[in-house]
Short mmCIF file of C-alpha atoms in Angstrom, two decimals:
data_model
loop_
_atom_site.label_atom_id
_atom_site.label_comp_id
_atom_site.label_asym_id
_atom_site.label_seq_id
_atom_site.Cartn_x
_atom_site.Cartn_y
_atom_site.Cartn_z
CA SER J 1 -91.32 -57.46 112.21
CA GLN J 2 -90.75 -60.10 115.01
CA GLN J 3 -92.19 -59.31 118.33
CA GLY J 4 -89.52 -61.19 120.18
CA GLU J 5 -86.92 -63.85 120.09
CA GLU J 6 -86.71 -67.51 121.09
CA ASP J 7 -83.82 -69.05 122.85
CA PRO J 8 -82.22 -71.35 121.98
CA GLN J 9 -82.62 -71.37 118.23
CA ALA J 10 -81.88 -74.95 118.05
CA LEU J 11 -81.91 -77.77 120.70
CA SER J 12 -80.89 -81.32 120.53
CA ILE J 13 -81.63 -83.81 123.36
CA GLN J 14 -81.99 -87.53 124.06
CA GLU J 15 -85.51 -89.16 124.38
CA GLY J 16 -86.63 -88.98 127.85
CA GLU J 17 -84.93 -85.69 128.69
CA ASN J 18 -86.63 -82.47 129.40
CA ALA J 19 -86.57 -79.64 126.85
CA THR J 20 -86.88 -75.95 127.75
CA MET J 21 -87.54 -73.13 125.38
CA ASN J 22 -87.64 -69.52 126.19
CA CYS J 23 -89.42 -66.71 124.53
CA SER J 24 -89.00 -62.99 125.01
CA TYR J 25 -91.25 -60.31 123.54
CA LYS J 26 -91.23 -56.42 123.55
CA THR J 27 -94.58 -54.99 124.05
CA SER J 28 -97.39 -55.55 126.69
CA ILE J 29 -99.69 -58.52 125.67
CA ASN J 30 -103.12 -59.88 126.29
CA ASN J 31 -101.88 -63.46 126.06
CA LEU J 32 -99.19 -65.80 124.68
CA GLN J 33 -99.62 -68.95 122.79
CA TRP J 34 -97.17 -71.67 121.95
CA TYR J 35 -97.39 -73.67 118.71
CA ARG J 36 -95.56 -76.67 117.22
CA GLN J 37 -94.68 -76.99 113.58
CA ASN J 38 -93.55 -80.14 111.91
CA SER J 39 -91.40 -79.73 108.89
CA GLY J 40 -93.43 -78.38 106.03
CA ARG J 41 -96.71 -78.52 107.98
CA GLY J 42 -99.13 -76.01 109.53
CA LEU J 43 -99.01 -74.87 113.09
CA VAL J 44 -100.48 -76.91 115.86
CA HIS J 45 -101.63 -75.03 118.80
CA LEU J 46 -100.22 -76.26 122.15
CA ILE J 47 -101.29 -74.01 124.89
CA LEU J 48 -102.45 -70.32 125.54
CA ILE J 49 -101.51 -68.35 128.62
CA ARG J 50 -103.19 -65.18 129.58
CA SER J 51 -101.38 -62.11 130.76
CA ASN J 52 -102.76 -62.45 134.32
CA GLU J 53 -101.72 -66.10 134.67
CA ARG J 54 -98.17 -67.23 135.60
CA GLU J 55 -98.24 -71.00 134.95
CA LYS J 56 -100.11 -73.46 132.88
CA HIS J 57 -100.01 -77.18 132.34
CA SER J 58 -101.19 -79.47 129.59
CA GLY J 59 -99.96 -83.09 129.73
CA ARG J 60 -96.28 -83.01 129.37
CA LEU J 61 -96.15 -79.33 128.65
CA ARG J 62 -95.60 -76.56 131.24
CA VAL J 63 -95.65 -72.98 130.35
CA THR J 64 -94.66 -69.94 132.52
CA LEU J 65 -95.15 -66.28 131.90
CA ASP J 66 -93.36 -63.51 133.47
CA THR J 67 -94.85 -60.21 132.33
CA SER J 68 -92.37 -58.03 134.34
CA LYS J 69 -89.59 -59.54 132.22
CA LYS J 70 -91.64 -60.05 129.07
CA SER J 71 -90.70 -63.59 128.87
CA SER J 72 -92.23 -66.99 128.62
CA SER J 73 -90.92 -70.60 128.86
CA LEU J 74 -92.19 -73.90 127.44
CA LEU J 75 -91.09 -77.04 129.23
CA ILE J 76 -91.52 -80.43 127.57
CA THR J 77 -90.93 -83.21 130.14
CA ALA J 78 -90.01 -86.78 129.18
CA SER J 79 -89.50 -85.92 125.48
CA ARG J 80 -90.28 -88.40 122.81
CA ALA J 81 -88.84 -88.49 119.21
CA ALA J 82 -92.25 -87.43 118.01
CA ASP J 83 -91.71 -84.08 119.74
CA THR J 84 -89.09 -83.24 117.15
CA ALA J 85 -90.40 -80.07 115.54
CA SER J 86 -90.09 -76.28 115.63
CA TYR J 87 -91.77 -74.48 118.53
CA PHE J 88 -93.03 -70.94 118.33
CA CYS J 89 -94.32 -68.46 120.71
CA ALA J 90 -96.91 -65.89 119.55
CA THR J 91 -98.10 -62.90 121.31
CA ASP J 92 -101.41 -60.98 121.01
CA ARG J 93 -100.57 -57.43 121.71
CA ILE J 94 -102.78 -54.98 123.74
CA ASN J 95 -104.25 -52.84 121.09
CA ASN J 96 -107.56 -50.98 120.73
CA ASN J 97 -108.14 -52.90 117.58
CA ALA J 98 -106.26 -55.97 118.58
CA GLY J 99 -108.55 -58.41 116.80
CA ASN J 100 -106.73 -61.76 116.20
CA MET J 101 -103.26 -60.61 115.16
CA LEU J 102 -100.34 -62.68 116.35
CA THR J 103 -96.72 -61.68 116.40
CA PHE J 104 -94.34 -64.69 116.31
CA GLY J 105 -90.98 -65.28 117.75
CA GLY J 106 -88.23 -66.92 115.48
CA GLY J 107 -88.77 -70.38 116.84
CA THR J 108 -86.74 -72.95 118.39
CA ARG J 109 -85.87 -76.17 116.42
CA LEU J 110 -86.02 -79.07 118.85
CA MET J 111 -84.47 -82.55 117.90
CA VAL J 112 -85.10 -85.48 120.12
CA LYS J 113 -82.90 -88.30 119.37
CA PRO J 114 -84.18 -91.94 120.01
CA LYS A 1 -115.26 -80.81 113.70
CA ALA A 2 -113.09 -80.10 110.70
CA GLY A 3 -110.08 -77.91 111.07
CA VAL A 4 -108.99 -75.05 109.09
CA THR A 5 -108.85 -76.03 105.47
CA GLN A 6 -106.56 -74.34 102.83
CA THR A 7 -106.35 -75.02 99.10
CA PRO A 8 -104.32 -75.61 97.19
CA ARG A 9 -101.64 -77.20 99.15
CA TYR A 10 -98.90 -76.61 96.63
CA LEU A 11 -98.58 -74.51 93.64
CA ILE A 12 -95.90 -73.18 91.17
CA LYS A 13 -96.41 -69.83 89.46
CA THR A 14 -94.33 -67.67 87.16
CA ARG A 15 -93.09 -64.20 88.05
CA GLY A 16 -95.68 -61.60 87.09
CA GLN A 17 -98.63 -64.00 87.48
CA GLN A 18 -101.10 -63.76 90.12
CA VAL A 19 -102.46 -66.31 92.46
CA THR A 20 -105.55 -66.83 94.76
CA LEU A 21 -105.42 -69.00 97.77
CA SER A 22 -108.50 -70.18 99.62
CA CYS A 23 -109.27 -70.89 103.27
CA SER A 24 -112.27 -72.38 105.03
CA PRO A 25 -112.23 -71.67 108.72
CA ILE A 26 -113.50 -73.92 111.52
CA SER A 27 -117.22 -74.01 111.43
CA GLY A 28 -118.63 -71.18 113.48
CA HIS A 29 -115.29 -69.17 113.37
CA ARG A 30 -115.78 -65.67 112.05
CA SER A 31 -112.28 -64.29 112.41
CA VAL A 32 -109.88 -65.41 109.62
CA SER A 33 -106.26 -64.28 109.42
CA TRP A 34 -103.43 -64.87 106.92
CA TYR A 35 -99.65 -65.21 107.54
CA GLN A 36 -96.52 -65.65 105.46
CA GLN A 37 -93.72 -67.85 106.49
CA THR A 38 -90.44 -67.56 104.91
CA PRO A 39 -87.03 -68.90 106.10
CA GLY A 40 -85.54 -65.35 106.17
CA GLN A 41 -88.49 -63.36 107.69
CA GLY A 42 -90.21 -66.08 109.74
CA LEU A 43 -93.91 -65.85 110.44
CA GLN A 44 -95.45 -62.50 109.45
CA PHE A 45 -99.00 -61.31 109.80
CA LEU A 46 -100.65 -60.36 106.46
CA PHE A 47 -104.26 -59.38 107.33
CA GLU A 48 -107.41 -60.42 109.27
CA TYR A 49 -110.87 -60.39 108.35
CA PHE A 50 -114.01 -60.44 110.66
CA SER A 51 -117.63 -60.43 109.33
CA GLU A 52 -116.35 -59.71 105.83
CA THR A 53 -114.26 -56.59 106.98
CA GLN A 54 -110.57 -56.28 107.14
CA ARG A 55 -109.81 -55.44 110.64
CA ASN A 56 -106.00 -55.55 110.71
CA LYS A 57 -103.28 -55.39 108.10
CA GLY A 58 -99.69 -56.24 108.27
CA ASN A 59 -96.82 -54.49 106.59
CA PHE A 60 -97.20 -55.83 103.07
CA PRO A 61 -97.36 -54.06 99.67
CA GLY A 62 -100.84 -53.61 98.04
CA ARG A 63 -99.99 -56.56 95.82
CA PHE A 64 -101.31 -58.64 98.62
CA SER A 65 -105.07 -58.44 99.22
CA GLY A 66 -107.81 -60.61 100.67
CA ARG A 67 -111.39 -60.85 101.17
CA GLN A 68 -114.07 -62.78 103.30
CA PHE A 69 -117.28 -64.13 102.19
CA SER A 70 -120.57 -64.17 104.17
CA ASN A 71 -119.99 -67.73 105.02
CA SER A 72 -116.57 -66.73 106.61
CA ARG A 73 -114.57 -68.36 103.89
CA SER A 74 -111.59 -66.19 103.01
CA GLU A 75 -109.33 -65.77 99.96
CA MET A 76 -106.02 -63.94 99.54
CA ASN A 77 -104.56 -62.86 96.37
CA VAL A 78 -101.19 -61.88 95.31
CA SER A 79 -100.71 -59.97 92.04
CA THR A 80 -97.57 -59.51 90.04
CA LEU A 81 -95.72 -62.26 91.74
CA GLU A 82 -92.11 -61.84 92.61
CA LEU A 83 -89.65 -64.64 93.42
CA GLY A 84 -89.55 -63.27 96.95
CA ASP A 85 -93.16 -64.20 97.39
CA SER A 86 -92.22 -67.92 97.45
CA ALA A 87 -93.39 -68.97 100.94
CA LEU A 88 -95.67 -71.01 102.98
CA TYR A 89 -99.11 -69.08 103.30
CA LEU A 90 -100.97 -70.01 106.54
CA CYS A 91 -104.55 -69.25 107.24
CA ALA A 92 -105.90 -69.19 110.80
CA SER A 93 -109.43 -68.90 112.34
CA SER A 94 -110.76 -68.01 115.78
CA SER A 95 -114.24 -67.80 117.18
CA ILE A 96 -114.13 -64.77 119.47
CA GLN A 97 -114.33 -61.26 118.25
CA THR A 98 -111.30 -59.75 119.91
CA GLY A 99 -107.97 -60.99 121.27
CA ASN A 100 -108.52 -59.49 124.66
CA SER A 101 -110.29 -62.44 126.06
CA GLY A 102 -107.51 -64.88 125.07
CA ASN A 103 -109.00 -66.80 122.29
CA THR A 104 -107.14 -69.83 120.74
CA ILE A 105 -106.18 -69.19 117.17
CA TYR A 106 -106.06 -72.39 115.03
CA PHE A 107 -103.99 -72.79 111.84
CA GLY A 108 -104.45 -74.75 108.63
CA GLU A 109 -101.75 -76.81 106.88
CA GLY A 110 -100.80 -73.96 104.54
CA SER A 111 -100.38 -73.43 100.97
CA TRP A 112 -96.91 -73.69 99.65
CA LEU A 113 -96.30 -71.15 96.78
CA THR A 114 -93.26 -71.34 94.62
CA VAL A 115 -92.57 -68.57 92.24
CA VAL A 116 -90.12 -69.24 89.33
#
């Protein structure tokens, strides 16, 4: 079952604009990871944020995490056509036998128009 | 360093047949997990192996099985294929034993399975 939901499900913007995607989850987590998936391809890891972190940056990416609201956001600044892809958040739940088991949201399909 | 490698990339099988998919993790990674991605159900966790032992299992029928070898390479098998098994099967690897320390999980390009 899906851990959470992503909002919006689809987003269309012009090149140069910023794109913001939101993710909500249901249970307490160890960390949250964001992935990008180009059509028909595998998942590319973008950024990991731990449950004790509130904000993290990587290049044009900014991720925030609010554990009290069980939500995260991914901001892509100065978007490019090459950013067109689906974006997924994935959580690693607190569990005595957590291992490496991710639960994914439904994803946001981002289209960046040139 | 090579990434996660999955073979085959594409395959077509007939209902009732079985299929084996292979995954080579990133060198040095001992945790390998498998996911199924379909348009209807999204990305769902199948199982995870660490040091040749299944450590976690998702909510899939017993037709889905896997194993891990001593070199950390993993295979998953689906028996008695059904049309609904058509999906992208993704393998992922990670270097750290547990998720508590916040380890990055890397994915391969996936194996596209079509059941006809």
